[in-house]
C-alpha cells in the first residue's frame, strides 16, 4: 500500500506507456499469469487459492491495499563511486531511482542475513524486500526514518471500509493504525494490524515489534515471504510469495520489475533523499495526504438568486394567488451496501474434525475443520478463518508455521493444513477464529504422545561375563522396533533387578557409574538413536558372584531382560 498518493506529474502519459510495456513483458515471463480476450492481465493459477498460503484478512499481508505503480527506468543503473555530501563516506551515484536510503537499505540486508541463518532454504534476496518496500511505501517515504529505523510519522494506508477497498473491521482497537473503526495498512512494508499481530518481528533488537520501524517491518516481511518452506530461488514459488503479500497480478509484475532493476545495481543515498513515487494503483480521499503540495481548489461561483414569479394585476382576469413553485427535487436515497460474507457470519461450527493425536515427530492423521455459518445455520463461503497453535509445543502446521489462514469453500468449510508433531509431548490447543470479526472461536485439543517401541533385541549374542571386582568387556547394545519398523528416539530405562519375579533394584552385583564415579544400578532418560539403537554405559562388578539380571523398558511396552554372569577366573 502506498501511504501517499501524489498527483499525476508532467509526462505521466509517457510513464503510463512504459508501464504497459513492462507489465506486458513481466506478464509473459511470470508463470501462471494469463491474459483475457481483451489483453487484461489476470492472475490465473499463480493467484493464491483458498488455502493456508493466504495471509491477512483482506488478502495477503497488506489486506490488498493500494500500492505505488511507478515502474523503474528502462535504462539499467550504472553507478559510479562518489563521496557522500553528508557523511563523507564513499557511496555510488547513478540513476536516482536506484538509490536506496542508507538505513532502509541496511534493514533489507540485515533481514536477508537473518533469514539466511534461520531459513537458509528460502534463499531470500534483499532486493526482493527493496522491491516490495518501493511499491508499498516508496522506501519509507524516501528514507524519512530516525537512527533506529522508525519513521518520523506513521505511514498509514486508507481505511479498509469496503469503499473501493477490502472491508476489514478494526482488529487492534486502533493500537497500530490509530483507527478504532477500520483497519489500515501500517508502516514501510504496509502490514495490516491483524497480520502484524502474529507476523511482527523485532529486527533492531530494542525489545519491541513496531510496524513503523523499517528493521522490524523488513524482517517480518522476509519471514512472511519465506513461509511454507518456500524456495524463492524458484520463480514460481517467488511469484506465489509476492501474490500472497498482495493478491494482484499487476502488483506481482510491478514488484518483479523493481526486483530485476535492483539486481542490476543500486547504491546508498542519505536518509530522506530517496526518490518518491507519484502514481498509485488507486486514489482514496481518506488516505494520508500526498507529500507534494495539493492544488488550491478554485472558489466556486456564487449562484444567482432565483427570480420571483410575477403576480397578475387585479382585473386582468388572472388568478391573484401566486404561481405555485415546482417541488424541489429530492436527493436520491443511496441503496444500502450489501453485507460482505464476513459480516454475515454468526458463529463457527465443527466440521467433523477427527481425534487429534500423533506420536512425537509424526504427522497428525486428522485435520482441524470448521464451518462458518450464518444465524440461519447456513454455510458462508469466501470467509477467512485463522487457525492458531497455542501452548507449550513445538508442533506446527505443514511448512513449519504456527498460524495459517484458509478461505472457506462453497459449503462454508475451512480445513487447516496438516499438523506435524514436534518432540515435545503433551497437549496443546488449535484455535479457529474468523478474521475481521469479533466472534467466539473454536478450540481443539491436540495431543502429542511419546515415541514407542514394542520389541527390544540385543544386537549381539556374546555372553556377558566378568570376574568379581572387574568390568565387563562388552557393553550391552539393543535395538528397538515398533510394528517391525525402526523405533528411533524412544525413551528407555535400564535397571539391575533382584530377580525375574522381583523387578526392584538390586543392592549387589553388577553396577553402572555416574559422572562422579559413584555406583548406580538404574539408568533413566535413555533414548534410542535415529536407527533405534541403544548402547548402555560400561558395566562393573562388585565382589558378589552369580547370575544377575539387567532389565530394559521402553515407552510403548517393549521389555528385554539380559543375563550378566560374575564368576572367579578359572585357575
PDB file of N, CA and C in Angstrom, residues 193-236:
ATOM      1  N   UNK A 193      -3.000  -4.613  10.733  1.00  0.00           N
ATOM      2  CA  UNK A 193      -2.794  -4.972  12.144  1.00  0.00           C
ATOM      3  C   UNK A 193      -3.008  -6.439  12.465  1.00  0.00           C
ATOM      4  N   UNK A 194      -4.035  -7.072  11.873  1.00  0.00           N
ATOM      5  CA  UNK A 194      -4.318  -8.465  12.219  1.00  0.00           C
ATOM      6  C   UNK A 194      -3.197  -9.395  11.762  1.00  0.00           C
ATOM      7  N   UNK A 195      -2.485  -9.039  10.705  1.00  0.00           N
ATOM      8  CA  UNK A 195      -1.343  -9.840  10.263  1.00  0.00           C
ATOM      9  C   UNK A 195      -0.105  -9.524  11.096  1.00  0.00           C
ATOM     10  N   UNK A 196       0.096  -8.227  11.381  1.00  0.00           N
ATOM     11  CA  UNK A 196       1.269  -7.864  12.185  1.00  0.00           C
ATOM     12  C   UNK A 196       1.213  -8.505  13.563  1.00  0.00           C
ATOM     13  N   UNK A 197       0.013  -8.713  14.090  1.00  0.00           N
ATOM     14  CA  UNK A 197      -0.132  -9.255  15.438  1.00  0.00           C
ATOM     15  C   UNK A 197       0.626 -10.569  15.600  1.00  0.00           C
ATOM     16  N   UNK A 198       0.653 -11.408  14.540  1.00  0.00           N
ATOM     17  CA  UNK A 198       1.368 -12.682  14.639  1.00  0.00           C
ATOM     18  C   UNK A 198       2.634 -12.717  13.791  1.00  0.00           C
ATOM     19  N   UNK A 199       2.715 -11.848  12.786  1.00  0.00           N
ATOM     20  CA  UNK A 199       3.869 -11.898  11.884  1.00  0.00           C
ATOM     21  C   UNK A 199       4.961 -10.903  12.273  1.00  0.00           C
ATOM     22  N   UNK A 200       4.676  -9.973  13.186  1.00  0.00           N
ATOM     23  CA  UNK A 200       5.641  -8.946  13.541  1.00  0.00           C
ATOM     24  C   UNK A 200       6.930  -9.522  14.115  1.00  0.00           C
ATOM     25  N   UNK A 201       8.041  -8.838  13.879  1.00  0.00           N
ATOM     26  CA  UNK A 201       9.348  -9.254  14.371  1.00  0.00           C
ATOM     27  C   UNK A 201      10.087  -8.056  14.972  1.00  0.00           C
ATOM     28  N   UNK A 202      11.048  -8.332  15.839  1.00  0.00           N
ATOM     29  CA  UNK A 202      11.915  -7.297  16.382  1.00  0.00           C
ATOM     30  C   UNK A 202      13.223  -7.357  15.613  1.00  0.00           C
ATOM     31  N   UNK A 203      13.372  -6.478  14.644  1.00  0.00           N
ATOM     32  CA  UNK A 203      14.537  -6.537  13.772  1.00  0.00           C
ATOM     33  C   UNK A 203      15.713  -5.707  14.249  1.00  0.00           C
ATOM     34  N   UNK A 204      15.483  -4.743  15.153  1.00  0.00           N
ATOM     35  CA  UNK A 204      16.591  -3.894  15.602  1.00  0.00           C
ATOM     36  C   UNK A 204      16.980  -4.161  17.047  1.00  0.00           C
ATOM     37  N   UNK A 205      16.401  -5.199  17.655  1.00  0.00           N
ATOM     38  CA  UNK A 205      16.822  -5.624  18.977  1.00  0.00           C
ATOM     39  C   UNK A 205      16.463  -4.686  20.108  1.00  0.00           C
ATOM     40  N   UNK A 206      15.410  -3.868  19.943  1.00  0.00           N
ATOM     41  CA  UNK A 206      15.030  -2.961  21.020  1.00  0.00           C
ATOM     42  C   UNK A 206      13.928  -3.534  21.907  1.00  0.00           C
ATOM     43  N   UNK A 207      13.569  -4.811  21.672  1.00  0.00           N
ATOM     44  CA  UNK A 207      12.561  -5.452  22.508  1.00  0.00           C
ATOM     45  C   UNK A 207      11.136  -5.160  22.097  1.00  0.00           C
ATOM     46  N   UNK A 208      10.941  -4.436  20.985  1.00  0.00           N
ATOM     47  CA  UNK A 208       9.587  -4.102  20.516  1.00  0.00           C
ATOM     48  C   UNK A 208       9.404  -4.589  19.077  1.00  0.00           C
ATOM     49  N   UNK A 209       8.154  -4.819  18.724  1.00  0.00           N
ATOM     50  CA  UNK A 209       7.797  -5.172  17.351  1.00  0.00           C
ATOM     51  C   UNK A 209       6.932  -4.043  16.805  1.00  0.00           C
ATOM     52  N   UNK A 210       7.563  -3.131  16.093  1.00  0.00           N
ATOM     53  CA  UNK A 210       6.908  -1.905  15.650  1.00  0.00           C
ATOM     54  C   UNK A 210       6.766  -1.915  14.130  1.00  0.00           C
ATOM     55  N   UNK A 211       5.538  -1.933  13.596  1.00  0.00           N
ATOM     56  CA  UNK A 211       5.384  -1.955  12.135  1.00  0.00           C
ATOM     57  C   UNK A 211       5.889  -0.685  11.468  1.00  0.00           C
ATOM     58  N   UNK A 212       6.089   0.407  12.249  1.00  0.00           N
ATOM     59  CA  UNK A 212       6.613   1.640  11.685  1.00  0.00           C
ATOM     60  C   UNK A 212       8.136   1.699  11.733  1.00  0.00           C
ATOM     61  N   UNK A 213       8.770   0.629  12.207  1.00  0.00           N
ATOM     62  CA  UNK A 213      10.228   0.560  12.200  1.00  0.00           C
ATOM     63  C   UNK A 213      10.673  -0.276  11.008  1.00  0.00           C
ATOM     64  N   UNK A 214      11.557   0.246  10.197  1.00  0.00           N
ATOM     65  CA  UNK A 214      11.912  -0.430   8.952  1.00  0.00           C
ATOM     66  C   UNK A 214      12.680  -1.720   9.214  1.00  0.00           C
ATOM     67  N   UNK A 215      13.460  -1.796  10.303  1.00  0.00           N
ATOM     68  CA  UNK A 215      14.153  -3.051  10.618  1.00  0.00           C
ATOM     69  C   UNK A 215      13.151  -4.133  11.012  1.00  0.00           C
ATOM     70  N   UNK A 216      12.177  -3.764  11.855  1.00  0.00           N
ATOM     71  CA  UNK A 216      11.154  -4.729  12.266  1.00  0.00           C
ATOM     72  C   UNK A 216      10.301  -5.155  11.080  1.00  0.00           C
ATOM     73  N   UNK A 217       9.888  -4.178  10.274  1.00  0.00           N
ATOM     74  CA  UNK A 217       8.995  -4.462   9.148  1.00  0.00           C
ATOM     75  C   UNK A 217       9.689  -5.296   8.076  1.00  0.00           C
ATOM     76  N   UNK A 218      10.960  -4.987   7.794  1.00  0.00           N
ATOM     77  CA  UNK A 218      11.685  -5.743   6.762  1.00  0.00           C
ATOM     78  C   UNK A 218      11.877  -7.194   7.188  1.00  0.00           C
ATOM     79  N   UNK A 219      12.217  -7.419   8.462  1.00  0.00           N
ATOM     80  CA  UNK A 219      12.400  -8.787   8.938  1.00  0.00           C
ATOM     81  C   UNK A 219      11.082  -9.546   8.929  1.00  0.00           C
ATOM     82  N   UNK A 220      10.001  -8.879   9.327  1.00  0.00           N
ATOM     83  CA  UNK A 220       8.676  -9.517   9.299  1.00  0.00           C
ATOM     84  C   UNK A 220       8.286  -9.874   7.870  1.00  0.00           C
ATOM     85  N   UNK A 221       8.550  -8.969   6.928  1.00  0.00           N
ATOM     86  CA  UNK A 221       8.236  -9.250   5.522  1.00  0.00           C
ATOM     87  C   UNK A 221       9.038 -10.438   5.010  1.00  0.00           C
ATOM     88  N   UNK A 222      10.313 -10.510   5.413  1.00  0.00           N
ATOM     89  CA  UNK A 222      11.133 -11.639   4.986  1.00  0.00           C
ATOM     90  C   UNK A 222      10.589 -12.958   5.483  1.00  0.00           C
ATOM     91  N   UNK A 223      10.228 -13.012   6.768  1.00  0.00           N
ATOM     92  CA  UNK A 223       9.654 -14.251   7.311  1.00  0.00           C
ATOM     93  C   UNK A 223       8.317 -14.561   6.648  1.00  0.00           C
ATOM     94  N   UNK A 224       7.528 -13.534   6.365  1.00  0.00           N
ATOM     95  CA  UNK A 224       6.234 -13.755   5.719  1.00  0.00           C
ATOM     96  C   UNK A 224       6.426 -14.365   4.327  1.00  0.00           C
ATOM     97  N   UNK A 225       7.378 -13.858   3.575  1.00  0.00           N
ATOM     98  CA  UNK A 225       7.633 -14.373   2.228  1.00  0.00           C
ATOM     99  C   UNK A 225       8.197 -15.790   2.264  1.00  0.00           C
ATOM    100  N   UNK A 226       8.929 -16.126   3.331  1.00  0.00           N
ATOM    101  CA  UNK A 226       9.583 -17.432   3.414  1.00  0.00           C
ATOM    102  C   UNK A 226       8.703 -18.501   4.052  1.00  0.00           C
ATOM    103  N   UNK A 227       7.440 -18.215   4.290  1.00  0.00           N
ATOM    104  CA  UNK A 227       6.571 -19.202   4.922  1.00  0.00           C
ATOM    105  C   UNK A 227       6.398 -20.443   4.049  1.00  0.00           C
ATOM    106  N   UNK A 228       5.961 -21.511   4.688  1.00  0.00           N
ATOM    107  CA  UNK A 228       5.607 -22.758   3.994  1.00  0.00           C
ATOM    108  C   UNK A 228       6.782 -23.370   3.231  1.00  0.00           C
ATOM    109  N   UNK A 229       7.990 -23.208   3.792  1.00  0.00           N
ATOM    110  CA  UNK A 229       9.188 -23.812   3.204  1.00  0.00           C
ATOM    111  C   UNK A 229       9.400 -23.384   1.754  1.00  0.00           C
ATOM    112  N   UNK A 230       9.038 -22.152   1.420  1.00  0.00           N
ATOM    113  CA  UNK A 230       9.243 -21.688   0.052  1.00  0.00           C
ATOM    114  C   UNK A 230      10.731 -21.538  -0.251  1.00  0.00           C
ATOM    115  N   UNK A 231      11.089 -21.803  -1.492  1.00  0.00           N
ATOM    116  CA  UNK A 231      12.425 -21.547  -2.007  1.00  0.00           C
ATOM    117  C   UNK A 231      12.286 -20.438  -3.042  1.00  0.00           C
ATOM    118  N   UNK A 232      12.668 -19.209  -2.680  1.00  0.00           N
ATOM    119  CA  UNK A 232      12.441 -18.064  -3.547  1.00  0.00           C
ATOM    120  C   UNK A 232      13.394 -18.024  -4.731  1.00  0.00           C
ATOM    121  N   UNK A 233      14.339 -18.973  -4.793  1.00  0.00           N
ATOM    122  CA  UNK A 233      15.152 -19.068  -6.000  1.00  0.00           C
ATOM    123  C   UNK A 233      14.385 -19.756  -7.127  1.00  0.00           C
ATOM    124  N   UNK A 234      13.255 -20.365  -6.797  1.00  0.00           N
ATOM    125  CA  UNK A 234      12.361 -20.957  -7.793  1.00  0.00           C
ATOM    126  C   UNK A 234      11.318 -19.906  -8.163  1.00  0.00           C
ATOM    127  N   UNK A 235      11.250 -19.536  -9.433  1.00  0.00           N
ATOM    128  CA  UNK A 235      10.426 -18.402  -9.845  1.00  0.00           C
ATOM    129  C   UNK A 235       8.959 -18.577  -9.473  1.00  0.00           C
ATOM    130  N   UNK A 236       8.428 -19.784  -9.668  1.00  0.00           N
ATOM    131  CA  UNK A 236       7.007 -19.990  -9.367  1.00  0.00           C
ATOM    132  C   UNK A 236       6.725 -19.794  -7.886  1.00  0.00           C
TER     133      UNK A 236
END
